[in-house]
XYZ file of C-alpha atoms in Angstrom:
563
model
C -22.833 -30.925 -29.176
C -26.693 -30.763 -28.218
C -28.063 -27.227 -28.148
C -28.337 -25.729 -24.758
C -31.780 -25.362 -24.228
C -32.326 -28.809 -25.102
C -30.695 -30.254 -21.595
C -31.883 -27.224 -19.814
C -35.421 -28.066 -20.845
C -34.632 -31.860 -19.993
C -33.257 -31.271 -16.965
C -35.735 -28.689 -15.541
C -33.564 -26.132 -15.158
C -35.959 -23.501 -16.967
C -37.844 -22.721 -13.743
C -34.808 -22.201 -11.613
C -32.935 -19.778 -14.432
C -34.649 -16.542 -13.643
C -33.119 -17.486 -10.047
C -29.476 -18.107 -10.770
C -29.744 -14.849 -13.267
C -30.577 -12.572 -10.036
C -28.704 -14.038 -8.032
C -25.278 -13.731 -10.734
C -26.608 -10.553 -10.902
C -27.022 -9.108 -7.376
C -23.693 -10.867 -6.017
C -21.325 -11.594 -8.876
C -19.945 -7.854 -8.943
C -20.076 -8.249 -12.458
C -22.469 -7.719 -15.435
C -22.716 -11.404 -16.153
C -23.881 -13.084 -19.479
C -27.491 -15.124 -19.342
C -27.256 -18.334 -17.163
C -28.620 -20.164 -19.876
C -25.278 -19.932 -22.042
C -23.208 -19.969 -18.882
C -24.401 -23.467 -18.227
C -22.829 -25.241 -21.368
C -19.627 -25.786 -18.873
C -21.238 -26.980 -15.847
C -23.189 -29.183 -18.709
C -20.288 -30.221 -20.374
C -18.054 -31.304 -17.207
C -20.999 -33.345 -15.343
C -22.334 -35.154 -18.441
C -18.843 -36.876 -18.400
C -19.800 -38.893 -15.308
C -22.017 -36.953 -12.735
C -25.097 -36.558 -14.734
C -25.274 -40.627 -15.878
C -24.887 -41.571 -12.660
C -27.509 -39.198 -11.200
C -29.759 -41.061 -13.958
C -30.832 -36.841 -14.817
C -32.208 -35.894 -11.512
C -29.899 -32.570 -10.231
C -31.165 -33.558 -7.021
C -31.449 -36.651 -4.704
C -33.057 -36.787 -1.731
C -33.000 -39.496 1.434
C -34.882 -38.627 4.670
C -32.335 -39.310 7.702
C -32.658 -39.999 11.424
C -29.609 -39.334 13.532
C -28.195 -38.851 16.518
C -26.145 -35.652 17.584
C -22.563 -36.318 18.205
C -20.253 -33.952 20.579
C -18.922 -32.006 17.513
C -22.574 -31.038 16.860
C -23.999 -30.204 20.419
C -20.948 -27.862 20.286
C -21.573 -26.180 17.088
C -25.250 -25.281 18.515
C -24.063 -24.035 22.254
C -21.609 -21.639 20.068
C -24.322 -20.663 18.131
C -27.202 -20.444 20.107
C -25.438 -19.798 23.995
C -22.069 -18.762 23.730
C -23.037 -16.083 21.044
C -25.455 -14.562 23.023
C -25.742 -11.196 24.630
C -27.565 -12.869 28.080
C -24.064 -15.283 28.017
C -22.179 -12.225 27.705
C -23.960 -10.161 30.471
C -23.146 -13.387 32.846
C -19.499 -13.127 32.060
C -19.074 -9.292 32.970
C -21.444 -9.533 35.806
C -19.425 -12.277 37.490
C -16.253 -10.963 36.677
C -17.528 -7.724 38.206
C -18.354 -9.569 41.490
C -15.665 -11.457 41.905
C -13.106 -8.760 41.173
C -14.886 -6.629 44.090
C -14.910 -10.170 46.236
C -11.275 -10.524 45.739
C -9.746 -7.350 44.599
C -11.795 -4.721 46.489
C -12.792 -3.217 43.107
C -8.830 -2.742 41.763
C -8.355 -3.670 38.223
C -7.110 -6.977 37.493
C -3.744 -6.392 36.340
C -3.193 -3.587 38.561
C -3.575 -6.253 41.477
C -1.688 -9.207 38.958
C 1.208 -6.557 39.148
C 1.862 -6.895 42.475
C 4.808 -9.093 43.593
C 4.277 -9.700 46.684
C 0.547 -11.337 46.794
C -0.678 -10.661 43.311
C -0.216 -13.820 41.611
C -1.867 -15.313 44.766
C -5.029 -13.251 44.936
C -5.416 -13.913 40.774
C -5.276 -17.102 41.166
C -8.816 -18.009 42.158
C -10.440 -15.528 39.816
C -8.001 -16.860 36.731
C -9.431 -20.353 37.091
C -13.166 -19.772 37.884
C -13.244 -17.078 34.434
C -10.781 -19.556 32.461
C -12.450 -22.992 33.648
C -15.941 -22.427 34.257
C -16.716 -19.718 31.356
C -13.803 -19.595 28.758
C -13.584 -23.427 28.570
C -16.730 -24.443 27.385
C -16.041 -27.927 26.679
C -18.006 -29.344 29.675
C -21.293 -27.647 28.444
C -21.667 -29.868 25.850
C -21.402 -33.167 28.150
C -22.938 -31.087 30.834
C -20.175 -32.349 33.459
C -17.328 -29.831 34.026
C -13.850 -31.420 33.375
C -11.505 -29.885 35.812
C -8.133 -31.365 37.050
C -8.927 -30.426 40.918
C -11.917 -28.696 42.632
C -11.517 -24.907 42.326
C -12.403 -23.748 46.315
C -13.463 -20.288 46.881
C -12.089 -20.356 50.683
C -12.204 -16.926 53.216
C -8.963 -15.666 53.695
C -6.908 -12.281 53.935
C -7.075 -11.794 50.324
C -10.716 -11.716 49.717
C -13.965 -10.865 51.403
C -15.506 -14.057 51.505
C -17.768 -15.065 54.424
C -18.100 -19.468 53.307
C -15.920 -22.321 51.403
C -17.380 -22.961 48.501
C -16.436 -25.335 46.443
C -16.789 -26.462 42.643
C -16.220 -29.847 41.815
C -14.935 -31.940 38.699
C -18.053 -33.502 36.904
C -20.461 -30.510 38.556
C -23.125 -29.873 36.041
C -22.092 -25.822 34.871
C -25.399 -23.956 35.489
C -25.659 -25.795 38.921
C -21.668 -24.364 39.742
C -22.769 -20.943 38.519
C -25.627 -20.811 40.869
C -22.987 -22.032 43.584
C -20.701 -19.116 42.706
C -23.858 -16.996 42.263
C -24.571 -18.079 46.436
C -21.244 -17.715 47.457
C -20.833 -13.491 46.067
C -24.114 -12.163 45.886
C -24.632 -11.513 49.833
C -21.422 -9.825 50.499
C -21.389 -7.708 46.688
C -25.431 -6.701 48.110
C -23.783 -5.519 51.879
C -20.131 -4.058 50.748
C -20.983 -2.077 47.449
C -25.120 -1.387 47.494
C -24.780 1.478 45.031
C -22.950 -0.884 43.160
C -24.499 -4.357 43.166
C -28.144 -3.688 43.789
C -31.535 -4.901 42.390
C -31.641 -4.122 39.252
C -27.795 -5.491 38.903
C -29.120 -9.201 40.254
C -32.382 -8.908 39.201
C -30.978 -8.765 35.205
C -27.692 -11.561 35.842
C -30.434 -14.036 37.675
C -32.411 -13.435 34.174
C -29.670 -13.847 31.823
C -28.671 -17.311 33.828
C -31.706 -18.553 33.700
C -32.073 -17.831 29.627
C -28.792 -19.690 28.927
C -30.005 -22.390 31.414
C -33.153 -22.976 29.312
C -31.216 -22.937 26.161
C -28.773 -25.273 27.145
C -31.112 -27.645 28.502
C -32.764 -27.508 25.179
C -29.685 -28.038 23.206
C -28.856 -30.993 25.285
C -32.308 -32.323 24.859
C -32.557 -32.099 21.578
C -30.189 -35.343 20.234
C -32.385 -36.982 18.004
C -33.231 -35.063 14.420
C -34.928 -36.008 11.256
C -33.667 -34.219 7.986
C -33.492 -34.585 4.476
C -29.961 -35.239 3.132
C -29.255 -33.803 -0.525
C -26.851 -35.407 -2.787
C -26.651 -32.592 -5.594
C -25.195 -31.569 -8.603
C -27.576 -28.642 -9.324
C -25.894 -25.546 -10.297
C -27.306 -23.280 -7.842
C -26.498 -25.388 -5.219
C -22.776 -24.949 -5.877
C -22.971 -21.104 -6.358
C -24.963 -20.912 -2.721
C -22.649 -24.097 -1.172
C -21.751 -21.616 1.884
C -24.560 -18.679 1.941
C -27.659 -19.876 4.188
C -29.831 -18.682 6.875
C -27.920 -20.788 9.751
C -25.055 -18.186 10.648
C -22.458 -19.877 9.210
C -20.199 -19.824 5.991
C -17.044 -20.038 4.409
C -13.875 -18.534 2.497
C -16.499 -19.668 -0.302
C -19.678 -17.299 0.285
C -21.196 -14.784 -2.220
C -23.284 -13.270 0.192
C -21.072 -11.570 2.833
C -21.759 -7.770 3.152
C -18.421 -6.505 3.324
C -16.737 -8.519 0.927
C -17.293 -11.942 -1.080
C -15.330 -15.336 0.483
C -11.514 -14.644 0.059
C -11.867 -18.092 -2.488
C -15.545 -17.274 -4.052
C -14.142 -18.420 -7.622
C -14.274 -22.000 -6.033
C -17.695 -22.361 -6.655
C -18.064 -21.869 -10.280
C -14.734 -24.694 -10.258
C -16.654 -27.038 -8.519
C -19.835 -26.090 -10.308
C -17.661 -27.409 -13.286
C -15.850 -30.137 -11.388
C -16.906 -33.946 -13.457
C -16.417 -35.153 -10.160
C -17.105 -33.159 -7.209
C -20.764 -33.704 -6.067
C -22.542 -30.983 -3.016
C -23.888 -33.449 -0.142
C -25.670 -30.730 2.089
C -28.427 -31.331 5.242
C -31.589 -29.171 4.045
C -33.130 -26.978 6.937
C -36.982 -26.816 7.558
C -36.957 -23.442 7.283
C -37.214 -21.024 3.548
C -33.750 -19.695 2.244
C -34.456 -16.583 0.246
C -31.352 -15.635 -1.478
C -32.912 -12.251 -3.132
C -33.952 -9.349 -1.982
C -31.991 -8.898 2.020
C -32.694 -12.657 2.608
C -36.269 -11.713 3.688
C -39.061 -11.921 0.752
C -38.576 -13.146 -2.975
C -37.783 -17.090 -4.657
C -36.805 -19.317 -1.868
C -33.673 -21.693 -2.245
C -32.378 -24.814 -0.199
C -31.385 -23.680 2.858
C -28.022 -25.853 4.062
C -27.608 -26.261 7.469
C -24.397 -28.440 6.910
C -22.771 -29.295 3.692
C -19.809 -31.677 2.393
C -18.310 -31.356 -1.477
C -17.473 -35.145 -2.931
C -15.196 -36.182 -4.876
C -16.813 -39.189 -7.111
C -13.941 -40.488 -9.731
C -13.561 -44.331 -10.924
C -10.744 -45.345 -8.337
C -12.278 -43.872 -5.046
C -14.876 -41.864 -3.410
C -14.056 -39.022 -0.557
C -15.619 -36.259 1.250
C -13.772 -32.955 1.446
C -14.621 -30.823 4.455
C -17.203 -30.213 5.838
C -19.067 -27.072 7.423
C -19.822 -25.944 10.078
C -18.719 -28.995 11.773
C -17.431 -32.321 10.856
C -20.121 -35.420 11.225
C -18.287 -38.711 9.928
C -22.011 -40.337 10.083
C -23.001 -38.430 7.622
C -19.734 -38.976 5.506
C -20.361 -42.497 5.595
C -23.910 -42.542 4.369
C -23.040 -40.217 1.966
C -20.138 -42.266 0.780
C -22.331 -45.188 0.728
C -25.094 -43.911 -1.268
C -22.968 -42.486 -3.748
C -21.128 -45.705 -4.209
C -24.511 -47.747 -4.601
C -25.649 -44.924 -7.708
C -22.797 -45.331 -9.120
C -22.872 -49.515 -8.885
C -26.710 -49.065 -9.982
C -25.853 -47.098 -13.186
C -22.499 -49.293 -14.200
C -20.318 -46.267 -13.647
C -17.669 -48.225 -11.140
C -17.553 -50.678 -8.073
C -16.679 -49.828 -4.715
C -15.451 -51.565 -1.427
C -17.886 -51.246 1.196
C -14.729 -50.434 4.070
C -14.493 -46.606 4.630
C -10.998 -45.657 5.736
C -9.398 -42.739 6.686
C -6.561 -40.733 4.999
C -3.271 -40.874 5.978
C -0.823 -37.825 5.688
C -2.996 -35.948 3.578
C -3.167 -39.194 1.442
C -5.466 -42.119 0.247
C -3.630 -45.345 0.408
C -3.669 -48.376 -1.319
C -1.148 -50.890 -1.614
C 1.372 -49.365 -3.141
C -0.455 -46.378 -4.588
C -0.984 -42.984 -2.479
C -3.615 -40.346 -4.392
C -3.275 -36.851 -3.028
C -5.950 -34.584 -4.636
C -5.526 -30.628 -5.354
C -6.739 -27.935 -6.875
C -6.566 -24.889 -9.289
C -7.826 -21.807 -7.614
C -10.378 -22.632 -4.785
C -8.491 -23.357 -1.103
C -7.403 -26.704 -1.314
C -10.146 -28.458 2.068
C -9.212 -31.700 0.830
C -5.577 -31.508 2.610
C -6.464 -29.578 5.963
C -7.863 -32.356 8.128
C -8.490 -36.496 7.647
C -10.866 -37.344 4.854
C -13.036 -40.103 4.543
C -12.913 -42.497 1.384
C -14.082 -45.355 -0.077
C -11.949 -47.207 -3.242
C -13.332 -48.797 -5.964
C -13.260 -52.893 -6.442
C -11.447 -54.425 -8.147
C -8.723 -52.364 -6.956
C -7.218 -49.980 -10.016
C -3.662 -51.364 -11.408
C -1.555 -48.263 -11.198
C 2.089 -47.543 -11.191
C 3.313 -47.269 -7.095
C 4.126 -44.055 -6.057
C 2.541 -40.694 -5.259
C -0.257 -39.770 -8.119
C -2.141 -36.212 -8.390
C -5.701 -35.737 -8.819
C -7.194 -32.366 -9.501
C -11.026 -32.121 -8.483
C -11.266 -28.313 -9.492
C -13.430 -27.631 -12.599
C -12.615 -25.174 -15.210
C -13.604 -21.800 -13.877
C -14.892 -19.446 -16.923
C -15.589 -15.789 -16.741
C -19.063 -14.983 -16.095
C -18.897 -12.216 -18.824
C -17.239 -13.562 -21.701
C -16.633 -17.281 -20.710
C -12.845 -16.959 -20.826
C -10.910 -19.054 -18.642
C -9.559 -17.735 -15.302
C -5.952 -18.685 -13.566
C -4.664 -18.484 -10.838
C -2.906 -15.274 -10.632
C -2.161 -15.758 -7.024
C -4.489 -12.100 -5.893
C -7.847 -12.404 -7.451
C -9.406 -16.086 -5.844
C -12.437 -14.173 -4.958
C -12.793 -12.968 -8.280
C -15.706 -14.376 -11.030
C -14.645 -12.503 -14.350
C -11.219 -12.415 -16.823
C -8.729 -9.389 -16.094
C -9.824 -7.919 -19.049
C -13.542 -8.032 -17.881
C -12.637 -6.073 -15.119
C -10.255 -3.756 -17.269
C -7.361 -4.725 -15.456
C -3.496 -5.564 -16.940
C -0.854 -7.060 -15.520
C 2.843 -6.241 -14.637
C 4.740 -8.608 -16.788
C 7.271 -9.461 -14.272
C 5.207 -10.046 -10.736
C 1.991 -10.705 -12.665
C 0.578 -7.638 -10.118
C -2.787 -6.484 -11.246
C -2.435 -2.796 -12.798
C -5.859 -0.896 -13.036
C -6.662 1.956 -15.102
C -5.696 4.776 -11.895
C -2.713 3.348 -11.265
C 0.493 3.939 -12.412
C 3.033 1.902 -14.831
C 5.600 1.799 -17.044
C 5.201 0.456 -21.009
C 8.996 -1.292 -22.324
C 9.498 -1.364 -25.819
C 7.753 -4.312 -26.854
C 4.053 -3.300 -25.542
C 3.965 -5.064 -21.957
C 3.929 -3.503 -19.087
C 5.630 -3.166 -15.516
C 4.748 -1.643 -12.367
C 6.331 0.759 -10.279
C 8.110 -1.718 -8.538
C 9.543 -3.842 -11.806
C 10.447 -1.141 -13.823
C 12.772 2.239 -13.722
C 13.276 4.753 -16.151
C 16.575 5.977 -16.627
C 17.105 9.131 -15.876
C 19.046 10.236 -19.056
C 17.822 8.636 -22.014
C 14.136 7.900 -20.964
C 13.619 4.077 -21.445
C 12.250 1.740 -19.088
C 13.716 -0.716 -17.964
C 13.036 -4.177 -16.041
C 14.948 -3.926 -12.756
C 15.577 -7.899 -13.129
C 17.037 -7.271 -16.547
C 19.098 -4.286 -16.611
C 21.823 -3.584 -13.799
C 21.437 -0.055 -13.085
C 23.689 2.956 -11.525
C 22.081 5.526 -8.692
C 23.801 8.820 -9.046
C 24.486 11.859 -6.570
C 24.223 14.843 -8.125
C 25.062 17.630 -5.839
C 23.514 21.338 -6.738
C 23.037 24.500 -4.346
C 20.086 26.425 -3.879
C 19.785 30.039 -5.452
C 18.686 31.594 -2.624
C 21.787 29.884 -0.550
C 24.758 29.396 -2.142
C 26.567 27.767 0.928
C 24.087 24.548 1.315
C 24.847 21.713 -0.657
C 21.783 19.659 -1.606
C 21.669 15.591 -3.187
C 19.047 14.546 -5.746
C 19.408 10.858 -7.188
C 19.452 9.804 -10.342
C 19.430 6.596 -12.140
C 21.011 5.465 -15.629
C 21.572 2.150 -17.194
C 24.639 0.724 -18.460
C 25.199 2.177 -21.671
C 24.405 5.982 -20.043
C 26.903 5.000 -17.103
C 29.409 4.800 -19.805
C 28.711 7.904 -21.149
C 28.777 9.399 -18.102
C 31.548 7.485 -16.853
C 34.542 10.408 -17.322
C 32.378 12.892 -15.415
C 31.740 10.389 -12.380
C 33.483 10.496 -9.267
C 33.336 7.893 -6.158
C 31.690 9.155 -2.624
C 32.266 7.210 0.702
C 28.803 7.272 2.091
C 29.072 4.791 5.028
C 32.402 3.721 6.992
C 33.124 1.556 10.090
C 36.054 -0.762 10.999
C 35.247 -3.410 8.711
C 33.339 -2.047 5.840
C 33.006 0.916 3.863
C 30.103 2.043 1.240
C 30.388 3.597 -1.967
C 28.505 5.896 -4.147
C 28.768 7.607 -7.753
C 28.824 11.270 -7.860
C 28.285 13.544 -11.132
C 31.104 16.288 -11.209
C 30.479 19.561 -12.211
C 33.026 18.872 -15.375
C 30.311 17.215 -17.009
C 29.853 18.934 -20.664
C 26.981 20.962 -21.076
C 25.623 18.995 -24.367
C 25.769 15.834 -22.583
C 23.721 17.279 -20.060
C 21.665 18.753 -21.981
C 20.754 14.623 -23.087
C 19.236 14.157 -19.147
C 15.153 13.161 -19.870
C 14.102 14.532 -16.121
C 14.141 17.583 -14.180
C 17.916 18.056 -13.122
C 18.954 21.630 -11.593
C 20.788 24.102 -13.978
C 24.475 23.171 -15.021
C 25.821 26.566 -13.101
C 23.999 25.205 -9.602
C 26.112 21.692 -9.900
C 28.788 21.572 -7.199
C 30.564 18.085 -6.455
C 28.619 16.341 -3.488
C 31.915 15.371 -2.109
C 32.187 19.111 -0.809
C 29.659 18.142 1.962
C 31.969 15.992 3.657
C 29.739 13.191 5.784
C 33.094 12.164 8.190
């Protein structure tokens, strides 16, 4: 095998090392060996296919032009309108009004409560809150999709001076300002202490601020971009940390705690076949350092893992929103490096998966994973398949697009232990065991039991008996719970119960000095327990491994009669 520094130095990976080793360092939670050794496994899986048909760039580039689609606009109202404070000050400061306009200042449940008119008079307020501001699907279309006009009409159950009404296809900001119309001049006369200048003077503000900013979403369809097709180390350790206020189950960077499935990165780092397709934003990502100052990296405002293997080529999921445009180009250019290197052929139809599935004839390809969240199976993937079509056996076939994951400290592999997915180093790294019956990670503080051949259990797998002192696996050994019944010294007349526990061949020592105790009874079922009589001899109880009251105090629990 070539020497690591060799394709490091070939593929210009020197100048980004000092990068990835901060990075590692500031995020990984761990005390991670030099990114220059890590890399032999990312090296090893990509050179199988990746890095040939890549022709040793890490990183292609292709300038794009494209149009916004709905799923888009969306995305940016949510982030740029809907998450704002000035959105949020419109929301209470209508509700406020109207709940004065309708409900004379009551709260709204306490008027909701009301049999006799309440469902009435919360009506108008449920639909205007729930239509106009909760459902925010019309923003992005700017035409409000309601089933009939909602009309704001005077009557005995409000204090409304004018119909007003807000029709389906009204452009939002314009029925806001109708609403706006229809409340301010009675709020201004009825409550002036409560809705007075400085009250309107900050809501007409905040509407106007979301007005602008919607317009400006809404104008702004048409974006040019550079689109990334990478297999550049970094890029998969940073696939969901960016300065675009989104991420994933996948990010390093979160403050209280790493992505829930963080280990996914280093898989896919050393995937041979999964490839990062990401949009890079104009503006610096600086990974180091609070995000503010330091080495800059690419900063993703939307990114797509690919799976690239001879047979077929399909996205994953994508984030923060799905954009089948880009899918396709991406598919496409992927397919055309690959045709242009002699890695594989591929039809130039894009189809969709069905049930989770890519379909072909007679063959169906589902794709999993080992650790990371399996995205491939949570929504409809685009694909491509290669040409000729492969000759396979019909039926359901399994292909795995995770990468080894290795430790980051000693390069060990990790598994999936079912608790740790967010996790980049080996149990032992982290000086953790693990209970050899639930697998359950035991650290050093905690507390376990050790059976006879070295492993392990914890508290909830094992039990020691109470007379002879071994452990025992509660899936292994059938064990007896025993009353033992003792009085206090102080009071001779109460009658206390302390359990014990003793496996099979105690029970059978124990067996002439047990007695049977009905504990629960009803019509059609009673309950049994073991008692330990006071018979017992004293050298056999002298044999008992845990505290147990003095042989004088033991009194027969059945004394204390439950019925």
């Amino acid at each position: 095998m070539r020497a690591i520094e060799d394709f490091i130095k070939e593929l210009g990976l020197a100048a980004d090392l000092s990068l990835m080793d901060a990075y590692v360092q500031e995020f990984g939670n761990c005390n991670p060996m030099p990114m220059a050794e890590y890399l032999r496994f990312w090296y090893q899986a990509k050179s199988q296919y990746l890095l040939p048909i890549f022709q040793g760039k890490l990183i292609h580039e292709k300038k794009i032009n494209y149009a916004k689609n709905k799923s888009m606009i969306e995305y940016d109202l949510n982030r740029l309108l809907f998450d704002c404070s000035e959105w949020d000050d419109i929301l209470s400061g209508i509700s406020r009004m109207l709940r004065y306009v309708f409900f004379d200042g009551q709260a709204y449940w306490e008027v909701k409560a009301n049999y006799i008119d309440g469902a009435e008079r919360v009506a108008i307020f449920d639909r205007i809150m729930s239509e106009l501001f909760y459902d925010t699907s019309g923003y992005s279309s700017n035409s409000l999709q309601l089933a009939t006009p909602i009309i704001l009409r005077p009557s005995r159950y409000n204090n409304l001076t004018r119909t007003t009404s807000i029709q389906n296809g009204q452009k939002p900001f314009r029925a806001i300002n109708s609403i706006m119309k229809a409340l301010e001049p009675i709020c201004r006369e009825k409550w002036p202490n409560i809705f007075h200048d400085t009250f309107f003077n900050n809501l007409h503000s905040c509407i106007e601020k979301c007005r602008i900013i919607h317009s400006q979403v809404l104008n702004s369809t048409k974006i040019d971009g550079t689109l990334c097709l990478s297999i550049h180390p970094m890029d998969y350790i940073t696939m969901s940390d960016n300065d675009y206020d989104w991420e994933s189950c996948m990010t390093w960077t979160r403050e209280d705690e790493p992505g829930e499935y963080r280990t996914g990165t280093i898989e896919m780092m050393n995937s041979p076949s999964v490839v990062i397709a990401y949009i890079k934003g104009n503006k610096p990502y600086f990974p180091l350092e609070d995000h503010v100052a330091g080495p800059t990296w690419s900063n993703k405002k939307w990114r797509e893992l690919f799976i690239v293997d001879r047979e077929f080529i399909s996205g994953v999921r994508a984030y923060p929103y799905q954009e089948e445009e880009f899918e396709d180009i991406i598919i496409k250019e992927l397919a055309a490096m690959a045709a242009a290197t002699g890695y594989s052929s591929y039809s130039d139809e894009i189809h969709k998966t069905e049930n989770h599935m890519i379909k072909e004839g007679e063959i169906r390809i589902k794709c999993d994973t080992n650790i990371m969240y399996n995205d491939w199976c949570c929504h409809t993937c685009r694909y491509t398949i290669a040409e000729p079509v492969p000759i396979g056996a019909a039926g359901i076939r399994r292909f795995n697009y995770s990468g080894t994951a290795y430790c980051l400290e000693c390069g060990e592999e990790l598994f999936n232990t079912g608790d740790d997915s967010s996790e980049l180093t080996c149990d032992s790294c982290r000086g953790i065991r693990r209970c050899s019956c639930c697998n359950t990670a035991i650290y050093d503080f905690d507390d376990f039991y050790t059976i006879d051949d070295g492993s392990i259990l914890c508290l909830d797998c094992g039990v020691e008996c109470d007379m002879c002192g071994k452990v025992y696996n509660v899936e292994d050994e059938p064990l007896t719970y025993i009353d033992v019944g003792y009085t206090s010294t102080f009071n001779r007349a109460a009658i206390h119960r302390r359990e014990i526990c003793a496996c099979q061949a105690c029970k059978e020592k124990l067996s002439p000095y047990l007695g049977v105790d009905l504990i629960y009874k009803s019509k059609s079922y009673e309950r049994t327990r073991d008692v330990l009589l006071p018979t017992i001899p004293d050298d056999l109880y002298d044999e008992f491994a845990t505290w147990m009251p003095d042989k004088e105090d033991l009194v027969d629990p059945r004394e204390f009669n439950r019925f």
